[in-house]
Tab-separated table of C-alpha atoms and ligand atoms in Angstrom:
chain	number	residue	atom	x	y	z
A	677	MET	CA	0.063	0.069	-0.346
A	678	ALA	CA	1.438	3.990	-0.841
A	679	ASP	CA	2.131	6.245	2.045
A	680	ILE	CA	-0.546	7.430	3.647
A	681	THR	CA	0.566	10.870	3.250
A	682	ASP	CA	1.074	9.889	-0.374
A	683	LEU	CA	-2.734	10.251	-1.000
A	684	GLY	CA	-5.090	12.873	-1.978
A	685	ILE	CA	-8.550	13.240	-0.714
A	686	ALA	CA	-9.978	10.730	-3.357
A	687	GLY	CA	-7.372	8.467	-2.166
A	688	LEU	CA	-7.265	8.358	1.999
A	689	ARG	CA	-11.724	8.824	1.915
A	690	ASP	CA	-12.381	5.728	-0.541
A	691	GLY	CA	-8.980	3.541	1.450
A	692	PHE	CA	-10.800	4.830	4.907
A	693	ARG	CA	-14.173	3.648	3.266
A	694	ALA	CA	-12.878	0.045	2.453
A	695	GLY	CA	-11.239	-0.165	5.673
A	696	GLU	CA	-7.237	-0.453	4.653
A	697	PHE	CA	-7.161	2.076	7.692
A	698	SER	CA	-8.516	3.880	10.099
A	699	ALA	CA	-9.289	7.772	10.117
A	700	ARG	CA	-6.627	7.816	13.457
A	701	GLU	CA	-3.934	6.558	11.559
A	702	VAL	CA	-4.277	9.119	9.103
A	703	ALA	CA	-5.054	12.063	11.395
A	704	ASP	CA	-1.522	10.580	12.939
A	705	ALA	CA	0.302	9.881	9.920
A	706	PHE	CA	-0.408	13.595	8.575
A	707	ASN	CA	-0.002	14.958	12.168
A	708	GLY	CA	3.709	13.796	12.160
A	709	ALA	CA	4.218	14.857	8.420
A	710	VAL	CA	3.744	18.394	9.562
A	711	ALA	CA	5.699	18.216	12.435
A	712	ALA	CA	8.313	17.005	10.608
A	713	GLY	CA	8.068	19.589	7.983
A	714	ARG	CA	8.487	22.259	10.077
A	715	VAL	CA	11.708	23.952	8.232
A	716	LEU	CA	9.209	24.852	5.411
A	717	ASN	CA	7.423	27.202	7.613
A	718	ALA	CA	3.732	26.273	6.049
A	719	PHE	CA	2.085	27.028	8.854
A	720	ILE	CA	1.136	29.788	11.537
A	721	ALA	CA	-0.660	27.159	13.986
A	722	GLU	CA	-0.932	23.793	14.241
A	723	THR	CA	-4.055	21.957	15.393
A	724	PRO	CA	-3.535	18.433	15.805
A	725	ASP	CA	-5.968	17.669	18.421
A	726	HIS	CA	-8.790	19.126	15.751
A	727	ALA	CA	-7.219	16.752	12.944
A	728	ILE	CA	-8.037	13.836	16.362
A	729	ALA	CA	-10.661	14.811	17.458
A	730	ALA	CA	-12.415	14.537	13.287
A	731	ALA	CA	-10.592	11.409	13.154
A	732	GLU	CA	-12.394	9.779	15.767
A	733	VAL	CA	-16.029	11.024	15.150
A	734	ALA	CA	-14.923	9.549	11.462
A	735	ASP	CA	-14.000	5.983	12.821
A	736	ARG	CA	-17.324	6.052	15.013
A	737	ALA	CA	-19.260	7.001	11.783
A	738	ARG	CA	-17.760	3.956	9.984
A	739	ALA	CA	-18.753	2.001	12.126
A	740	SER	CA	-22.363	2.715	12.215
A	741	GLY	CA	-22.439	3.515	9.134
A	742	GLU	CA	-22.836	7.307	9.092
A	743	LEU	CA	-20.108	8.559	6.724
A	744	ARG	CA	-19.900	12.007	5.957
A	745	PRO	CA	-18.258	13.383	2.380
A	746	LEU	CA	-14.886	14.181	3.632
A	747	SER	CA	-14.803	11.538	6.297
A	748	GLY	CA	-10.987	10.955	7.348
A	749	VAL	CA	-9.945	13.389	5.457
A	750	PRO	CA	-7.957	15.919	7.700
A	751	LEU	CA	-7.141	19.389	6.062
A	752	GLY	CA	-4.970	22.841	6.186
A	753	ILE	CA	-6.599	25.722	6.317
A	754	LYS	CA	-5.357	29.223	4.935
A	755	ASP	CA	-4.945	31.230	7.943
A	756	LEU	CA	-7.726	33.795	6.647
A	757	PHE	CA	-10.361	32.040	7.575
A	758	CYS	CA	-11.676	32.120	11.187
A	759	THR	CA	-11.786	29.171	13.046
A	760	ALA	CA	-13.462	29.425	16.220
A	761	GLY	CA	-11.741	28.778	18.838
A	762	TYR	CA	-8.228	29.011	16.874
A	763	GLN	CA	-6.149	31.968	16.975
A	764	THR	CA	-6.664	32.995	12.815
A	765	THR	CA	-4.147	35.886	12.386
A	766	ALA	CA	-4.120	36.582	8.268
A	767	ALA	CA	-0.336	36.173	9.261
A	768	SER	CA	-0.354	39.964	10.769
A	769	HIS	CA	0.522	41.113	13.952
A	770	MET	CA	-2.555	42.744	13.924
A	771	LEU	CA	-4.440	39.947	14.323
A	772	GLU	CA	-2.003	37.656	16.396
A	773	GLY	CA	-3.467	36.263	19.770
A	774	PHE	CA	-6.977	36.861	17.327
A	775	VAL	CA	-9.524	33.572	18.421
A	776	PRO	CA	-12.449	33.930	16.427
A	777	GLN	CA	-15.903	33.681	18.273
A	778	TYR	CA	-17.008	32.413	14.922
A	779	GLU	CA	-16.284	30.135	12.430
A	780	SER	CA	-16.537	30.944	8.754
A	781	THR	CA	-19.020	29.501	6.277
A	782	VAL	CA	-16.573	27.514	4.849
A	783	THR	CA	-14.531	26.080	7.459
A	784	ALA	CA	-17.869	25.116	8.410
A	785	GLN	CA	-19.181	23.608	5.948
A	786	LEU	CA	-16.167	21.726	5.616
A	787	PHE	CA	-15.809	20.400	9.249
A	788	ALA	CA	-20.153	19.179	8.551
A	789	ALA	CA	-19.003	17.338	5.657
A	790	GLY	CA	-16.242	15.356	8.027
A	791	ALA	CA	-12.688	16.759	7.819
A	792	GLY	CA	-10.833	17.956	10.618
A	793	MET	CA	-8.406	20.765	10.306
A	794	LEU	CA	-3.990	20.053	10.814
A	795	GLY	CA	-3.502	23.430	10.847
A	796	LYS	CA	-3.990	27.189	9.967
A	797	LEU	CA	-1.289	27.681	6.835
A	798	ASN	CA	0.938	30.862	6.707
A	799	MET	CA	0.134	33.136	4.075
A	800	ASP	CA	1.181	36.060	2.553
A	801	GLN	CA	-0.204	39.313	5.256
A	802	PHE	CA	-3.384	39.685	4.344
A	803	ALA	CA	-3.335	38.088	1.265
A	804	MET	CA	-1.501	40.728	-0.090
A	805	GLY	CA	1.867	39.151	-2.338
A	806	SER	CA	2.600	36.600	-4.857
A	807	SER	CA	6.256	34.555	-2.764
A	808	ASN	CA	4.684	34.417	0.885
A	809	GLU	CA	7.461	36.965	1.783
A	810	THR	CA	5.197	39.623	3.822
A	811	SER	CA	3.705	37.042	6.140
A	812	ALA	CA	4.402	38.808	9.628
A	813	PHE	CA	5.542	34.725	10.661
A	814	GLY	CA	8.683	34.894	8.157
A	815	ASN	CA	8.499	33.367	4.931
A	816	VAL	CA	6.996	29.900	3.288
A	817	ILE	CA	9.800	28.048	1.729
A	818	SER	CA	8.726	25.817	-1.056
A	819	PRO	CA	9.557	21.904	-1.073
A	820	TRP	CA	10.874	22.517	-4.658
A	821	ARG	CA	14.983	23.460	-5.129
A	822	VAL	CA	16.205	23.742	-8.468
A	823	ALA	CA	17.786	20.726	-9.464
A	824	GLY	CA	21.297	20.076	-8.340
A	825	GLY	CA	20.631	23.744	-6.183
A	826	ASN	CA	19.631	23.932	-3.045
A	827	ALA	CA	19.106	28.167	-2.595
A	828	PRO	CA	15.444	28.613	-1.416
A	829	LEU	CA	12.360	29.210	-3.499
A	830	ALA	CA	9.222	31.144	-3.099
A	831	PRO	CA	6.682	28.850	-3.060
A	832	GLY	CA	4.307	31.501	-4.265
A	833	GLY	CA	1.303	33.727	-2.541
A	834	SER	CA	-0.710	34.191	-1.464
A	835	SER	CA	-1.579	30.695	-0.232
A	836	GLY	CA	2.197	29.520	-0.556
A	837	GLY	CA	1.544	27.739	3.199
A	838	SER	CA	-1.176	25.866	1.298
A	839	SER	CA	1.149	25.123	-1.809
A	840	ALA	CA	3.809	23.695	-0.095
A	841	ALA	CA	2.356	21.501	2.563
A	842	ILE	CA	0.637	19.614	-0.065
A	843	SER	CA	3.548	19.548	-2.542
A	844	ALA	CA	5.590	18.380	1.093
A	845	ARG	CA	2.889	15.863	1.533
A	846	LEU	CA	2.052	17.666	4.553
A	847	VAL	CA	-1.288	17.753	4.113
A	848	PRO	CA	-3.403	16.400	1.333
A	849	ALA	CA	-5.306	19.350	0.252
A	850	ALA	CA	-6.011	22.563	1.882
A	851	THR	CA	-8.229	25.862	1.250
A	852	GLY	CA	-6.861	28.529	-0.631
A	853	THR	CA	-8.418	32.286	-1.216
A	854	ASP	CA	-7.701	34.280	-4.436
A	855	THR	CA	-8.019	38.235	-5.417
A	856	GLY	CA	-5.794	38.165	-8.156
A	857	GLY	CA	-4.485	34.616	-8.785
A	858	SER	CA	-3.358	33.567	-4.526
A	859	ILE	CA	-4.924	29.814	-5.731
A	860	ARG	CA	-3.338	29.517	-9.280
A	861	GLN	CA	-0.160	30.980	-9.042
A	862	PRO	CA	1.320	29.458	-5.749
A	863	ALA	CA	-0.473	25.864	-6.924
A	864	ALA	CA	1.614	26.400	-10.279
A	865	PHE	CA	4.983	27.245	-8.501
A	866	THR	CA	4.593	23.820	-6.551
A	867	GLY	CA	3.132	21.574	-9.294
A	868	ILE	CA	-0.515	20.897	-7.685
A	869	SER	CA	-3.575	21.888	-9.012
A	870	GLY	CA	-5.953	24.702	-7.786
A	871	ILE	CA	-9.679	25.784	-8.456
A	872	LYS	CA	-11.299	29.531	-7.741
A	873	PRO	CA	-14.598	29.366	-8.213
A	874	THR	CA	-16.984	31.779	-9.968
A	875	TYR	CA	-16.894	34.707	-7.698
A	876	GLY	CA	-20.421	34.186	-5.225
A	877	ARG	CA	-19.900	30.129	-5.389
A	878	CYS	CA	-18.151	30.432	-1.919
A	879	SER	CA	-19.322	31.980	0.922
A	880	ARG	CA	-17.180	35.134	2.383
A	881	PHE	CA	-18.141	35.008	5.620
A	882	GLY	CA	-15.328	34.316	8.242
A	883	ILE	CA	-12.742	35.125	5.383
A	884	VAL	CA	-10.408	38.106	6.733
A	885	ALA	CA	-11.522	40.877	3.773
A	886	PHE	CA	-8.716	41.845	1.814
A	887	ALA	CA	-10.822	43.004	-1.556
A	888	SER	CA	-14.299	42.328	-1.200
A	889	SER	CA	-15.279	42.328	-4.650
A	890	LEU	CA	-12.263	39.679	-5.813
A	891	ASP	CA	-12.239	37.688	-3.024
A	892	GLN	CA	-13.025	33.988	-3.459
A	893	ALA	CA	-12.194	31.244	-1.615
A	894	GLY	CA	-11.651	27.855	-3.530
A	895	ALA	CA	-9.511	24.493	-3.757
A	896	MET	CA	-5.855	23.264	-3.697
A	897	ALA	CA	-5.116	20.028	-3.880
A	898	HIS	CA	-2.889	17.393	-5.528
A	899	ASP	CA	-5.099	16.807	-8.504
A	900	VAL	CA	-8.109	17.774	-10.582
A	901	ARG	CA	-10.531	15.049	-8.724
A	902	ASP	CA	-9.495	16.401	-5.079
A	903	CYS	CA	-10.075	20.050	-6.474
A	904	ALA	CA	-13.654	18.779	-7.423
A	905	ILE	CA	-14.328	17.268	-4.009
A	906	LEU	CA	-13.253	19.857	-2.097
A	907	LEU	CA	-14.678	22.609	-3.621
A	908	GLU	CA	-18.096	21.060	-3.664
A	909	ALA	CA	-17.707	20.843	-0.068
A	910	MET	CA	-16.721	24.731	0.288
A	911	SER	CA	-19.524	25.930	-2.222
A	912	GLY	CA	-23.409	26.729	-1.571
A	913	PHE	CA	-25.570	29.818	-1.025
A	914	ASP	CA	-25.075	32.108	2.325
A	915	PRO	CA	-27.662	34.403	3.467
A	916	LYS	CA	-24.719	35.457	5.856
A	917	ASP	CA	-23.018	36.507	2.759
A	918	SER	CA	-24.493	39.382	0.821
A	919	THR	CA	-23.143	38.172	-2.931
A	920	SER	CA	-22.736	34.954	-2.377
A	921	LEU	CA	-24.995	33.371	-5.223
A	922	ASP	CA	-28.383	31.574	-4.492
A	923	VAL	CA	-27.493	28.821	-6.587
A	924	SER	CA	-27.108	24.649	-6.314
A	925	VAL	CA	-23.831	23.561	-6.535
A	926	PRO	CA	-23.439	20.789	-8.967
A	927	LYS	CA	-21.672	17.544	-8.091
A	928	TRP	CA	-18.466	18.232	-9.757
A	929	GLU	CA	-16.539	15.363	-9.370
A	930	SER	CA	-19.282	12.941	-11.020
A	931	GLY	CA	-19.404	15.251	-13.724
A	932	LEU	CA	-15.869	14.710	-14.564
A	933	SER	CA	-14.952	13.522	-17.925
A	934	SER	CA	-11.776	14.520	-20.221
A	935	ASP	CA	-13.205	14.139	-23.281
A	936	LEU	CA	-13.953	17.179	-24.798
A	937	LYS	CA	-15.169	16.633	-28.184
A	938	GLY	CA	-17.507	19.433	-29.360
A	939	LYS	CA	-16.119	21.994	-27.091
A	940	LYS	CA	-14.127	24.774	-28.082
A	941	ILE	CA	-10.394	26.031	-26.526
A	942	GLY	CA	-10.276	29.866	-27.636
A	943	ILE	CA	-6.050	31.139	-27.089
A	944	PRO	CA	-6.082	34.819	-26.252
A	945	ARG	CA	-3.512	36.219	-28.413
A	946	GLU	CA	-2.939	39.385	-25.547
A	947	TYR	CA	-1.685	36.949	-23.469
A	948	ARG	CA	1.512	36.256	-25.681
A	949	VAL	CA	3.291	39.481	-23.675
A	950	ASP	CA	7.083	40.389	-24.649
A	951	GLY	CA	9.905	38.861	-22.937
A	952	MET	CA	7.746	35.722	-22.484
A	953	PRO	CA	10.177	33.024	-21.691
A	954	ALA	CA	10.207	30.397	-24.708
A	955	GLU	CA	9.538	27.683	-22.048
A	956	ILE	CA	6.423	29.407	-21.015
A	957	ASP	CA	5.473	29.477	-24.442
A	958	ALA	CA	6.541	25.635	-25.273
A	959	LEU	CA	4.093	24.714	-22.084
A	960	TRP	CA	1.474	26.637	-23.320
A	961	GLN	CA	1.884	24.644	-26.840
A	962	LYS	CA	2.033	21.549	-25.230
A	963	GLY	CA	-1.558	22.864	-23.512
A	964	ILE	CA	-2.808	23.151	-26.756
A	965	ASP	CA	-1.934	19.559	-27.775
A	966	CYS	CA	-3.573	18.303	-25.140
A	967	LEU	CA	-6.649	19.581	-25.232
A	968	ARG	CA	-6.860	18.572	-28.948
A	969	ASP	CA	-6.038	15.288	-28.530
A	970	ALA	CA	-8.895	15.156	-26.286
A	971	GLY	CA	-11.199	16.118	-28.530
A	972	ALA	CA	-11.255	20.408	-28.850
A	973	GLU	CA	-11.096	23.171	-31.350
A	974	ILE	CA	-8.534	25.300	-31.319
A	975	VAL	CA	-9.773	29.067	-31.488
A	976	GLU	CA	-7.976	32.137	-31.366
A	977	VAL	CA	-9.441	34.663	-29.750
A	978	SER	CA	-8.999	38.290	-28.791
A	979	LEU	CA	-9.342	40.275	-25.381
A	980	PRO	CA	-7.987	43.530	-26.124
A	981	HIS	CA	-7.976	44.859	-22.856
A	982	THR	CA	-6.121	42.498	-21.118
A	983	HIS	CA	-2.797	44.629	-20.595
A	984	HIS	CA	-4.456	47.330	-18.766
A	985	ALA	CA	-5.995	44.122	-16.512
A	986	LEU	CA	-2.520	44.438	-13.941
A	987	ALA	CA	-2.957	48.111	-13.625
A	988	THR	CA	-6.928	48.346	-13.129
A	989	TYR	CA	-6.342	45.491	-10.393
A	990	TYR	CA	-3.288	47.299	-8.205
A	991	ILE	CA	-6.257	50.311	-7.904
A	992	ILE	CA	-9.056	48.380	-7.188
A	993	ALA	CA	-7.940	45.931	-5.196
A	994	PRO	CA	-5.650	48.545	-2.731
A	995	ALA	CA	-9.114	50.894	-2.684
A	996	GLU	CA	-11.050	48.033	-1.719
A	997	ALA	CA	-7.786	47.060	0.896
A	998	SER	CA	-7.918	50.586	2.301
A	999	SER	CA	-11.499	50.270	3.212
A	1000	ASN	CA	-11.846	46.977	4.365
A	1001	LEU	CA	-8.744	47.687	6.613
A	1002	ALA	CA	-9.569	51.117	8.603
A	1003	ARG	CA	-11.614	48.409	10.938
A	1004	TYR	CA	-8.297	47.368	12.696
A	1005	ASP	CA	-7.770	50.452	15.476
A	1006	GLY	CA	-6.914	48.929	18.086
A	1007	VAL	CA	-10.062	48.679	20.138
A	1008	ARG	CA	-12.245	45.804	18.678
A	1009	TYR	CA	-9.700	43.378	17.823
A	1010	GLY	CA	-6.150	42.206	17.829
A	1011	LEU	CA	-3.520	44.217	18.887
A	1012	ARG	CA	-3.820	47.560	20.849
A	1013	GLU	CA	-0.423	50.082	21.078
A	1014	LEU	CA	-1.217	52.196	23.914
A	1015	PRO	CA	1.482	54.859	24.679
A	1016	ASP	CA	1.916	56.695	27.618
A	1017	GLY	CA	-0.300	59.379	27.677
A	1018	ALA	CA	-1.947	58.384	23.849
A	1019	ASN	CA	-5.257	59.923	22.773
A	1020	LEU	CA	-7.735	58.254	20.874
A	1021	GLN	CA	-5.990	59.079	17.529
A	1022	ASP	CA	-2.739	58.359	18.945
A	1023	MET	CA	-3.718	54.995	19.452
A	1024	TYR	CA	-5.207	54.266	16.441
A	1025	ALA	CA	-2.149	55.448	14.838
A	1026	ALA	CA	0.677	53.377	16.775
A	1027	THR	CA	-1.596	50.382	16.610
A	1028	ARG	CA	-1.673	50.850	12.450
A	1029	ALA	CA	2.031	51.590	12.849
A	1030	ALA	CA	2.833	48.449	14.783
A	1031	GLY	CA	0.364	45.995	13.735
A	1032	PHE	CA	0.757	46.140	9.586
A	1033	GLY	CA	3.631	45.065	7.840
A	1034	ALA	CA	5.212	47.332	5.004
A	1035	GLU	CA	3.455	46.039	1.879
A	1036	VAL	CA	0.161	46.261	4.221
A	1037	LYS	CA	1.128	50.020	4.115
A	1038	ARG	CA	1.673	50.602	0.586
A	1039	ARG	CA	-1.496	49.294	-0.882
A	1040	ILE	CA	-3.460	51.003	2.283
A	1041	LEU	CA	-1.512	54.166	0.868
A	1042	ILE	CA	-2.018	53.817	-2.422
A	1043	GLY	CA	-5.980	52.895	-1.812
A	1044	THR	CA	-6.357	56.013	0.178
A	1045	TYR	CA	-4.833	57.712	-2.500
A	1046	VAL	CA	-7.086	56.520	-5.190
A	1047	LEU	CA	-10.106	57.064	-3.497
A	1048	SER	CA	-9.181	60.516	-2.080
A	1049	ALA	CA	-11.643	63.400	-3.228
A	1050	GLY	CA	-9.349	64.862	-5.978
A	1051	PHE	CA	-8.629	61.353	-7.838
A	1052	TYR	CA	-11.371	59.107	-7.543
A	1053	ASP	CA	-12.438	60.171	-10.942
A	1054	ALA	CA	-9.152	60.115	-12.388
A	1055	TYR	CA	-8.207	56.463	-10.693
A	1056	TYR	CA	-11.053	54.449	-9.238
A	1057	ASN	CA	-13.502	55.462	-11.039
A	1058	LYS	CA	-11.939	55.225	-14.410
A	1059	ALA	CA	-10.144	51.418	-12.694
A	1060	GLN	CA	-14.150	50.797	-12.903
A	1061	LYS	CA	-14.777	51.327	-16.156
A	1062	VAL	CA	-11.842	49.289	-17.237
A	1063	ARG	CA	-13.012	46.671	-15.214
A	1064	ALA	CA	-16.071	46.710	-16.678
A	1065	LEU	CA	-14.318	46.581	-20.046
A	1066	ILE	CA	-12.493	43.504	-19.147
A	1067	ALA	CA	-15.554	41.578	-18.563
A	1068	ARG	CA	-16.827	42.899	-21.271
A	1069	ASP	CA	-13.720	41.071	-23.444
A	1070	PHE	CA	-14.475	37.521	-21.720
A	1071	GLU	CA	-18.481	37.815	-22.815
A	1072	ASP	CA	-17.084	38.326	-26.139
A	1073	ALA	CA	-14.908	35.549	-26.286
A	1074	PHE	CA	-17.354	32.962	-24.613
A	1075	ARG	CA	-19.740	33.730	-27.432
A	1076	GLN	CA	-16.892	31.693	-29.529
A	1077	VAL	CA	-15.431	29.165	-26.751
A	1078	ASP	CA	-16.269	27.315	-24.088
A	1079	VAL	CA	-13.023	27.784	-22.045
A	1080	LEU	CA	-9.998	29.541	-22.630
A	1081	LEU	CA	-6.402	28.284	-21.587
A	1082	THR	CA	-3.012	30.227	-21.138
A	1083	PRO	CA	0.348	29.850	-18.719
A	1084	THR	CA	-1.049	30.389	-14.771
A	1085	ALA	CA	2.202	32.894	-14.393
A	1086	PRO	CA	5.099	34.197	-16.626
A	1087	SER	CA	7.769	32.427	-15.200
A	1088	ALA	CA	8.874	29.213	-12.816
A	1089	ALA	CA	9.260	29.855	-9.076
A	1090	PHE	CA	11.742	32.683	-8.176
A	1091	ALA	CA	13.861	32.845	-4.955
A	1092	LEU	CA	13.026	34.181	-1.796
A	1093	GLY	CA	14.582	37.292	-2.353
A	1094	GLU	CA	14.417	38.407	-5.380
A	1095	LYS	CA	11.525	40.328	-6.110
A	1096	SER	CA	11.000	41.115	-2.693
A	1097	ALA	CA	12.302	44.631	-3.051
A	1098	ASP	CA	10.566	46.117	-6.154
A	1099	PRO	CA	6.828	45.774	-5.416
A	1100	LEU	CA	6.306	46.056	-9.452
A	1101	GLU	CA	8.151	43.534	-10.462
A	1102	MET	CA	6.482	41.027	-7.748
A	1103	TYR	CA	3.183	42.105	-9.312
A	1104	LEU	CA	3.804	41.541	-12.932
A	1105	ASN	CA	3.989	38.219	-11.239
A	1106	ASP	CA	0.064	38.295	-11.808
A	1107	VAL	CA	-0.274	39.698	-15.352
A	1108	PHE	CA	-2.409	36.623	-16.121
A	1109	THR	CA	-4.351	35.371	-13.539
A	1110	VAL	CA	-5.716	38.864	-12.299
A	1111	PRO	CA	-8.059	39.359	-15.607
A	1112	ALA	CA	-10.167	35.782	-14.783
A	1113	SER	CA	-10.355	37.462	-11.354
A	1114	MET	CA	-11.923	41.286	-12.282
A	1115	ALA	CA	-14.628	39.469	-14.133
A	1116	GLY	CA	-15.218	37.285	-11.446
A	1117	LEU	CA	-14.461	33.950	-13.693
A	1118	PRO	CA	-14.015	30.015	-12.557
A	1119	ALA	CA	-9.980	29.557	-13.538
A	1120	MET	CA	-8.268	26.432	-12.067
A	1121	SER	CA	-4.399	25.814	-12.723
A	1122	VAL	CA	-2.621	22.621	-13.943
A	1123	PRO	CA	0.702	21.611	-13.597
A	1124	GLY	CA	2.091	21.108	-17.096
A	1125	GLY	CA	5.652	20.320	-16.929
A	1126	LEU	CA	8.794	21.098	-15.713
A	1127	ASP	CA	11.312	24.054	-16.771
A	1128	SER	CA	14.991	23.104	-18.085
A	1129	ARG	CA	15.812	24.302	-14.164
A	1130	GLY	CA	13.163	20.925	-12.875
A	1131	LEU	CA	10.928	23.341	-11.578
A	1132	PRO	CA	6.679	23.785	-12.357
A	1133	LEU	CA	5.296	25.606	-14.641
A	1134	GLY	CA	0.858	25.647	-14.403
A	1135	LEU	CA	-1.426	25.890	-16.814
A	1136	GLN	CA	-4.894	28.119	-16.287
A	1137	ILE	CA	-7.646	27.314	-17.516
A	1138	ILE	CA	-10.600	30.201	-17.662
A	1139	GLY	CA	-14.569	29.359	-17.692
A	1140	ARG	CA	-17.842	30.970	-18.329
A	1141	PRO	CA	-19.391	32.247	-14.765
A	1142	LEU	CA	-21.198	29.266	-12.993
A	1143	ASP	CA	-19.219	26.742	-15.945
A	1144	GLU	CA	-16.846	25.181	-12.664
A	1145	GLN	CA	-17.490	21.771	-14.505
A	1146	GLY	CA	-15.876	22.870	-18.032
A	1147	VAL	CA	-13.051	24.098	-16.073
A	1148	LEU	CA	-12.180	21.284	-14.356
A	1149	ASN	CA	-13.355	18.913	-17.229
A	1150	ALA	CA	-10.481	20.846	-18.964
A	1151	GLY	CA	-8.301	20.504	-16.432
A	1152	LEU	CA	-8.499	16.956	-16.350
A	1153	ALA	CA	-7.867	16.360	-20.125
A	1154	ILE	CA	-4.373	18.387	-19.593
A	1155	GLU	CA	-3.709	16.577	-16.482
A	1156	GLU	CA	-4.240	12.839	-17.813
A	1157	ARG	CA	-2.066	13.954	-20.976
A	1158	ALA	CA	0.840	16.563	-19.678
A	1159	GLY	CA	1.882	13.104	-17.557
A	1160	PHE	CA	3.048	15.314	-14.650
A	1161	THR	CA	4.135	13.162	-12.307
A	1162	ALA	CA	7.342	14.833	-10.638
A	1163	ARG	CA	7.325	16.216	-6.692
A	1164	PRO	CA	10.182	17.902	-4.830
A	1165	GLU	CA	12.659	15.606	-3.712
A	1166	LYS	CA	12.630	14.906	0.804
A	1167	TRP	CA	15.432	17.337	1.741
A	1168	TRP	CA	13.244	18.129	4.843
B	1957	LIG	N1	-1.022	38.374	-5.795
B	1957	LIG	C1	-2.063	39.673	-6.079
B	1957	LIG	C2	-1.805	40.912	-4.995
B	1957	LIG	O1	-0.618	40.828	-4.282
B	1957	LIG	C3	-2.851	38.605	-5.479
B	1957	LIG	C4	-3.296	38.306	-4.091
B	1957	LIG	C5	-4.563	37.783	-3.220
B	1957	LIG	O2	-5.302	36.339	-4.461
B	1957	LIG	N2	-4.378	37.346	-2.951
B	1957	LIG	O3	-2.532	41.411	-5.139
C-alpha cells in the first residue's frame, strides 16, 4: 500500500471507506508529516487535536454507517479563514492572538462534511503578495529546489503555506483564497492543482477581507478530482454573505469527463506578452496539444483590454483593502498599542504602525490615494470602467469558445528575496491571473510540466460564469495527457 501521506482526498476517502486504514491512522500520519516539515514554515499554527477529534468521529461513523463526504480526510486551512476557538491571524501582527468566536462558513461546511483541520497555513499578510514573503510569521520555503541547487524558492502567494504543505505532502489538500491569483499562482509554482470558483460560489463570511469584490475561496490539491471534491464541499449559498450566489452546487466530481469533443478552446492572443520565456510558450503549446488530443477545437480569440488588467487591479484591490482594513483600529480586536499619554488618535496610529507590515501599508496608502476626493475620478472610477471592459472582453470571447487556455504565471518559481525589494516586479507575476478575477470567472491552474531547471509550470483554464465543470474537465484532459508526476525531492 502507498504511504498514507502520498494519498490525496479521493485516495484517503476511498481507502478509509474500504477499511484499508482508520481515520485515526490518517490523522496521525499527517500530524507527523506536519511536525517533520516545520522547516518549511508552512503553518502559523498546528492543530493536531482538531484533526484527531475529527478522525475519532469518522472512525465511529464508519462503524455505525454514518459516513459523510469528507470523513477521514484532514485538511490544511489558510489562516485567512476564521476558525472558532483557534487563532486566526491573516499572517499579520495586527491579528496575533485573535481567537474568533465564530466559524467561517467555508470551514463550517468542511467540518460538517467530516473533515478535520491539521493547522492554520501561513500566507502573505492579509493575502497581499505573490511569494509569501509579506507574512509577519516568516516566509514559507517551497519544498521544490532547482535541480542540483539548494537556494530557497518562493512557494508562490498568497496561499503559499497551502501550496508548500500540499506539494511536500504535509497535508492532502487545503483551502486557499484568490483575489488576483493567490490560488492559481502558488499552485503553478509547486506542481499542484488549484481552482478559484465563480465569484459568489463560496461564502466570504468569516474570511478576513482583502478586496471584497474580488476575494473568493477555493480548493488546492494534488489533482483535478480532489479539487472537485473539495470545492463541492466548500461551495453553496450563504445568507450571511450578501454577494453569495443563490444557486445549487453541481456534483462536480461525478460530472468529471476529459472527453472534450464538441468543445472549443480559446487561445487569447494578448496573453502572448513581450519577453515571455520560450519555455512558457512551449508549455502553452503543450497544453493546446493536450486539449486538441482530447477532442477540442482550438480557436484564437482576442481579449483586447488584457494589458490594462494589472494596472486596474492594483487600483481596485488596494482601494477596497484600504477601506476593509480601516477596521483594525486597536479597539475591537487584535493588537492595541497604547503609548503613555496617548489619546484615541494616537492609539489608532500607533496600533496601525506597529500591526501592519510594509506591503499592507503600501496598499493602504495607494488605496487611500486613489479614493481621495481629488483623484477618485481619475483612478478609482476609471479603473471601474476598465474593469467593465475587461469583463465584456470575456463575454465576447465566451460567445465563441467554451473555455480559455493560458499560462498561469509568466515564470516558474523565483528565489526568495529575488523580487521582494521591487513591488512592481512582484506585481507583474499576476499578469495572467488578474483578468479572470476582475471578471469574477472560475479559473484553475493545473501542472503542465517542468522547466529546464526542474521547476513546475502551470497552465490556466478560465471558464464561463458558473461553469466550474467545464474548467475542471479541461483541467482533467490536460492532467491525463501532460504526464506530470514530478514531486519535490525530500530534504526537510
Ligand atoms: N498577488 C496578488 C496581490 O498581491 C493577488 C493576491 C491574492 O490573490 N490574494 O494582490
